[in-house]
mmCIF file of C-alpha atoms in Angstrom:
data_model
loop_
_atom_site.group_PDB
_atom_site.id
_atom_site.type_symbol
_atom_site.label_atom_id
_atom_site.label_comp_id
_atom_site.label_asym_id
_atom_site.label_seq_id
_atom_site.Cartn_x
_atom_site.Cartn_y
_atom_site.Cartn_z
ATOM 1 C CA MET A 30 78.778 48.564 44.611
ATOM 2 C CA SER A 31 77.985 47.450 41.064
ATOM 3 C CA GLU A 32 80.431 46.518 38.192
ATOM 4 C CA PRO A 33 81.099 48.901 35.788
ATOM 5 C CA PRO A 34 79.343 48.182 32.415
ATOM 6 C CA VAL A 35 81.428 46.046 29.819
ATOM 7 C CA SER A 36 81.960 47.895 26.780
ATOM 8 C CA VAL A 37 80.714 46.288 23.305
ATOM 9 C CA ALA A 38 84.477 46.344 22.408
ATOM 10 C CA ASP A 39 85.586 44.603 25.325
ATOM 11 C CA SER A 40 82.794 41.808 25.096
ATOM 12 C CA LEU A 41 83.473 41.477 21.360
ATOM 13 C CA ARG A 42 87.266 40.936 22.049
ATOM 14 C CA ASP A 43 86.500 38.605 24.894
ATOM 15 C CA ARG A 44 84.182 36.300 23.006
ATOM 16 C CA ALA A 45 86.730 36.360 19.901
ATOM 17 C CA ARG A 46 89.453 35.497 22.032
ATOM 18 C CA ALA A 47 87.390 32.658 23.535
ATOM 19 C CA ALA A 48 86.304 31.309 20.208
ATOM 20 C CA LEU A 49 89.910 31.384 19.029
ATOM 21 C CA GLY A 50 91.116 29.435 22.089
ATOM 22 C CA SER A 51 94.908 28.271 21.489
ATOM 23 C CA ARG A 52 94.486 28.414 17.654
ATOM 24 C CA ASN A 53 96.272 30.983 15.454
ATOM 25 C CA LEU A 54 94.349 33.404 13.336
ATOM 26 C CA ILE A 55 95.849 33.572 9.935
ATOM 27 C CA LEU A 56 94.937 36.139 7.374
ATOM 28 C CA VAL A 57 95.309 35.288 3.740
ATOM 29 C CA GLY A 58 94.579 37.497 0.571
ATOM 30 C CA LEU A 59 95.971 39.335 -2.026
ATOM 31 C CA MET A 60 98.615 42.372 -1.594
ATOM 32 C CA GLY A 61 96.938 45.449 -0.401
ATOM 33 C CA ALA A 62 93.903 43.563 1.296
ATOM 34 C CA GLY A 63 95.332 44.792 4.812
ATOM 35 C CA LYS A 64 96.519 41.686 6.215
ATOM 36 C CA SER A 65 99.358 43.408 7.926
ATOM 37 C CA SER A 66 97.729 46.550 9.175
ATOM 38 C CA VAL A 67 94.515 44.818 10.225
ATOM 39 C CA GLY A 68 96.297 41.916 11.665
ATOM 40 C CA ARG A 69 98.572 44.080 13.784
ATOM 41 C CA LEU A 70 95.398 45.650 15.302
ATOM 42 C CA ILE A 71 93.421 42.319 15.883
ATOM 43 C CA ALA A 72 96.446 41.020 17.726
ATOM 44 C CA GLN A 73 96.639 44.078 19.871
ATOM 45 C CA GLN A 74 93.109 44.047 20.694
ATOM 46 C CA LEU A 75 93.345 40.300 21.380
ATOM 47 C CA GLY A 76 96.383 40.626 23.474
ATOM 48 C CA VAL A 77 98.290 37.802 21.507
ATOM 49 C CA PRO A 78 101.704 38.244 19.342
ATOM 50 C CA PHE A 79 101.454 39.386 15.638
ATOM 51 C CA ILE A 80 103.783 37.997 13.078
ATOM 52 C CA ASP A 81 104.029 39.088 9.485
ATOM 53 C CA SER A 82 105.288 36.076 7.612
ATOM 54 C CA ASP A 83 106.965 38.189 4.980
ATOM 55 C CA ILE A 84 108.932 39.912 7.688
ATOM 56 C CA GLU A 85 109.815 36.705 9.303
ATOM 57 C CA ILE A 86 111.123 35.282 5.963
ATOM 58 C CA GLU A 87 113.331 38.478 5.422
ATOM 59 C CA ARG A 88 114.605 37.902 8.940
ATOM 60 C CA VAL A 89 115.698 34.114 8.525
ATOM 61 C CA SER A 90 116.884 34.713 4.907
ATOM 62 C CA ARG A 91 118.601 38.017 5.682
ATOM 63 C CA MET A 92 117.245 39.252 2.166
ATOM 64 C CA THR A 93 114.200 41.228 1.134
ATOM 65 C CA ILE A 94 111.225 39.464 -0.486
ATOM 66 C CA THR A 95 112.377 41.347 -3.653
ATOM 67 C CA GLU A 96 115.846 40.043 -3.452
ATOM 68 C CA LEU A 97 114.747 36.462 -2.771
ATOM 69 C CA PHE A 98 112.504 36.410 -5.953
ATOM 70 C CA ALA A 99 115.380 37.999 -7.968
ATOM 71 C CA ALA A 100 118.098 35.627 -6.634
ATOM 72 C CA TYR A 101 116.163 32.411 -6.340
ATOM 73 C CA GLY A 102 112.952 32.696 -8.277
ATOM 74 C CA GLU A 103 109.270 32.146 -7.045
ATOM 75 C CA GLU A 104 109.506 28.367 -6.684
ATOM 76 C CA GLU A 105 112.479 28.439 -4.162
ATOM 77 C CA PHE A 106 110.783 31.334 -2.515
ATOM 78 C CA ARG A 107 107.721 29.308 -2.014
ATOM 79 C CA ALA A 108 109.568 26.407 -0.516
ATOM 80 C CA LEU A 109 111.172 28.810 1.974
ATOM 81 C CA GLU A 110 107.860 30.200 2.804
ATOM 82 C CA ALA A 111 106.312 26.987 3.461
ATOM 83 C CA ARG A 112 109.003 26.151 5.918
ATOM 84 C CA VAL A 113 108.566 29.335 7.844
ATOM 85 C CA MET A 114 104.833 29.181 8.013
ATOM 86 C CA LYS A 115 105.130 25.627 9.385
ATOM 87 C CA ARG A 116 107.398 26.819 12.102
ATOM 88 C CA LEU A 117 105.327 29.860 12.932
ATOM 89 C CA LEU A 118 102.095 27.947 13.082
ATOM 90 C CA LYS A 119 103.462 25.419 15.685
ATOM 91 C CA GLY A 120 102.702 27.707 18.658
ATOM 92 C CA GLY A 121 99.574 29.839 19.358
ATOM 93 C CA PRO A 122 97.605 31.660 19.646
ATOM 94 C CA ARG A 123 98.916 34.433 17.650
ATOM 95 C CA VAL A 124 97.747 36.394 14.438
ATOM 96 C CA VAL A 125 99.771 35.715 11.329
ATOM 97 C CA SER A 126 99.656 37.763 8.254
ATOM 98 C CA THR A 127 100.715 35.921 5.144
ATOM 99 C CA GLY A 128 102.211 36.842 1.860
ATOM 100 C CA GLY A 129 99.672 36.996 -0.878
ATOM 101 C CA GLY A 130 100.947 33.844 -2.607
ATOM 102 C CA ALA A 131 101.302 31.756 0.666
ATOM 103 C CA PHE A 132 97.866 30.330 0.695
ATOM 104 C CA ILE A 133 98.242 29.357 -3.138
ATOM 105 C CA ASN A 134 101.021 26.968 -2.565
ATOM 106 C CA ALA A 135 99.526 23.605 -1.619
ATOM 107 C CA ARG A 136 102.052 22.701 0.907
ATOM 108 C CA THR A 137 101.606 26.134 2.876
ATOM 109 C CA ARG A 138 97.906 25.916 2.568
ATOM 110 C CA ARG A 139 97.981 22.554 4.560
ATOM 111 C CA HIS A 140 100.257 23.963 7.082
ATOM 112 C CA ILE A 141 97.741 26.889 7.591
ATOM 113 C CA LYS A 142 94.611 24.743 7.670
ATOM 114 C CA LYS A 143 96.330 22.507 10.348
ATOM 115 C CA GLY A 144 97.608 25.584 12.163
ATOM 116 C CA GLY A 145 94.640 27.743 12.889
ATOM 117 C CA LEU A 146 91.578 29.519 11.532
ATOM 118 C CA SER A 147 92.081 31.290 8.151
ATOM 119 C CA VAL A 148 90.433 34.532 7.197
ATOM 120 C CA TRP A 149 90.251 35.647 3.622
ATOM 121 C CA LEU A 150 90.357 39.443 3.529
ATOM 122 C CA LYS A 151 88.757 39.857 0.038
ATOM 123 C CA ALA A 152 88.741 43.116 -1.792
ATOM 124 C CA ASP A 153 87.790 44.216 -5.157
ATOM 125 C CA LEU A 154 90.275 45.253 -7.747
ATOM 126 C CA ASP A 155 89.951 49.058 -7.210
ATOM 127 C CA VAL A 156 90.409 48.972 -3.559
ATOM 128 C CA LEU A 157 93.576 46.748 -4.001
ATOM 129 C CA TRP A 158 94.936 48.832 -6.908
ATOM 130 C CA ASP A 159 94.451 51.945 -4.795
ATOM 131 C CA ARG A 160 96.518 50.489 -1.859
ATOM 132 C CA VAL A 161 99.402 48.782 -4.078
ATOM 133 C CA ASN A 162 99.969 51.321 -6.703
ATOM 134 C CA LYS A 163 101.728 53.707 -4.384
ATOM 135 C CA ARG A 164 104.800 51.612 -3.678
ATOM 136 C CA ASP A 165 107.007 49.630 -5.959
ATOM 137 C CA THR A 166 108.080 47.071 -3.635
ATOM 138 C CA ARG A 167 105.665 44.150 -5.070
ATOM 139 C CA PRO A 168 107.933 41.877 -7.010
ATOM 140 C CA LEU A 169 104.841 40.358 -8.991
ATOM 141 C CA LEU A 170 103.754 43.779 -10.049
ATOM 142 C CA LYS A 171 107.109 44.617 -11.742
ATOM 143 C CA THR A 172 105.320 44.158 -15.234
ATOM 144 C CA GLU A 173 104.288 46.292 -18.049
ATOM 145 C CA ASN A 174 100.748 46.663 -16.952
ATOM 146 C CA PRO A 175 100.727 46.130 -13.141
ATOM 147 C CA LYS A 176 96.861 46.684 -12.746
ATOM 148 C CA GLN A 177 96.189 43.989 -15.444
ATOM 149 C CA THR A 178 98.706 41.710 -13.524
ATOM 150 C CA LEU A 179 96.845 42.411 -10.306
ATOM 151 C CA GLU A 180 93.603 41.434 -12.008
ATOM 152 C CA ASN A 181 95.120 38.392 -13.401
ATOM 153 C CA LEU A 182 96.290 37.394 -9.799
ATOM 154 C CA MET A 183 92.721 38.069 -8.479
ATOM 155 C CA ASN A 184 91.371 35.587 -11.231
ATOM 156 C CA ALA A 185 93.799 32.984 -10.536
ATOM 157 C CA ARG A 186 93.825 33.221 -6.792
ATOM 158 C CA TYR A 187 90.442 34.096 -5.518
ATOM 159 C CA PRO A 188 89.191 30.522 -6.207
ATOM 160 C CA VAL A 189 91.889 29.252 -3.939
ATOM 161 C CA TYR A 190 91.569 31.863 -1.277
ATOM 162 C CA ALA A 191 87.705 30.868 -1.146
ATOM 163 C CA GLU A 192 88.937 27.707 0.639
ATOM 164 C CA ALA A 193 89.836 29.944 3.810
ATOM 165 C CA ASP A 194 87.722 29.008 6.768
ATOM 166 C CA LEU A 195 86.129 32.535 6.885
ATOM 167 C CA THR A 196 85.847 35.438 4.400
ATOM 168 C CA VAL A 197 85.559 39.073 5.458
ATOM 169 C CA LEU A 198 85.171 41.840 2.737
ATOM 170 C CA SER A 199 88.097 44.409 2.922
ATOM 171 C CA ARG A 200 86.889 47.706 1.796
ATOM 172 C CA ASP A 201 87.615 51.430 2.140
ATOM 173 C CA VAL A 202 86.990 51.579 5.649
ATOM 174 C CA ARG A 203 89.147 52.368 8.658
ATOM 175 C CA LYS A 204 91.345 49.496 9.893
ATOM 176 C CA GLU A 205 89.608 49.450 13.194
ATOM 177 C CA VAL A 206 86.340 48.712 11.450
ATOM 178 C CA MET A 207 87.892 45.702 9.327
ATOM 179 C CA ALA A 208 89.399 44.439 12.814
ATOM 180 C CA ASP A 209 86.246 44.331 14.405
ATOM 181 C CA GLU A 210 84.482 42.619 11.504
ATOM 182 C CA VAL A 211 87.074 39.977 11.587
ATOM 183 C CA LEU A 212 86.405 39.503 15.254
ATOM 184 C CA ARG A 213 82.822 39.301 14.680
ATOM 185 C CA ALA A 214 83.361 36.631 11.967
ATOM 186 C CA VAL A 215 85.335 34.461 14.330
ATOM 187 C CA VAL A 216 82.697 34.586 16.900
ATOM 188 C CA GLU A 217 79.940 34.090 14.497
ATOM 189 C CA ALA A 218 81.970 30.919 13.091
ATOM 190 C CA GLN A 219 82.399 29.513 16.739
ATOM 191 C CA LYS A 220 78.516 29.955 17.254
ATOM 192 C CA GLU A 221 77.800 28.198 14.089
ATOM 193 C CA SER A 222 80.030 25.314 14.873
ATOM 194 C CA ALA A 223 78.684 25.066 18.251
ATOM 195 C CA VAL A 224 75.138 24.534 16.867
ATOM 196 C CA SER A 225 76.024 22.080 14.111
#
């Protein structure tokens, strides 16, 4: 009796899981890049826990991100975020979705680089704007011209996001497609490091 054929999805999942090993997979990028929705799906496919760092910050502080920004300002929020990320990345493997500014903070970026494999979900302005302009829960976009603010954030942050281990283009496709592309990038990166 022969074994049933292994589907492409199963083999991609298995190869990505093997390539990741005990490391965390950490998604970085601007708000609206798909870190949470794609991250949740990747974790499900890999059979590992998913953690949204913003939700974890809200849980430990008992305040929303918006309330934290209003009460303490961005500097204090970033300090809390760094402490939470350090704790989250101690165990693994898991998929961790970060807030848009997390990787920009040098302390948090060091924790991420030590704590696993970082993947930048890079998106262009129109894709991001289309995704974020439907909700007003983004404290950094509470400005007179939120689209311009988003573009300014892109210009300031994209050079730092480029320090991530991998980059995957986030575009207007189903999140399942994005999840597969991230898994493929993880597998390819493992192959390249094995060769060098």
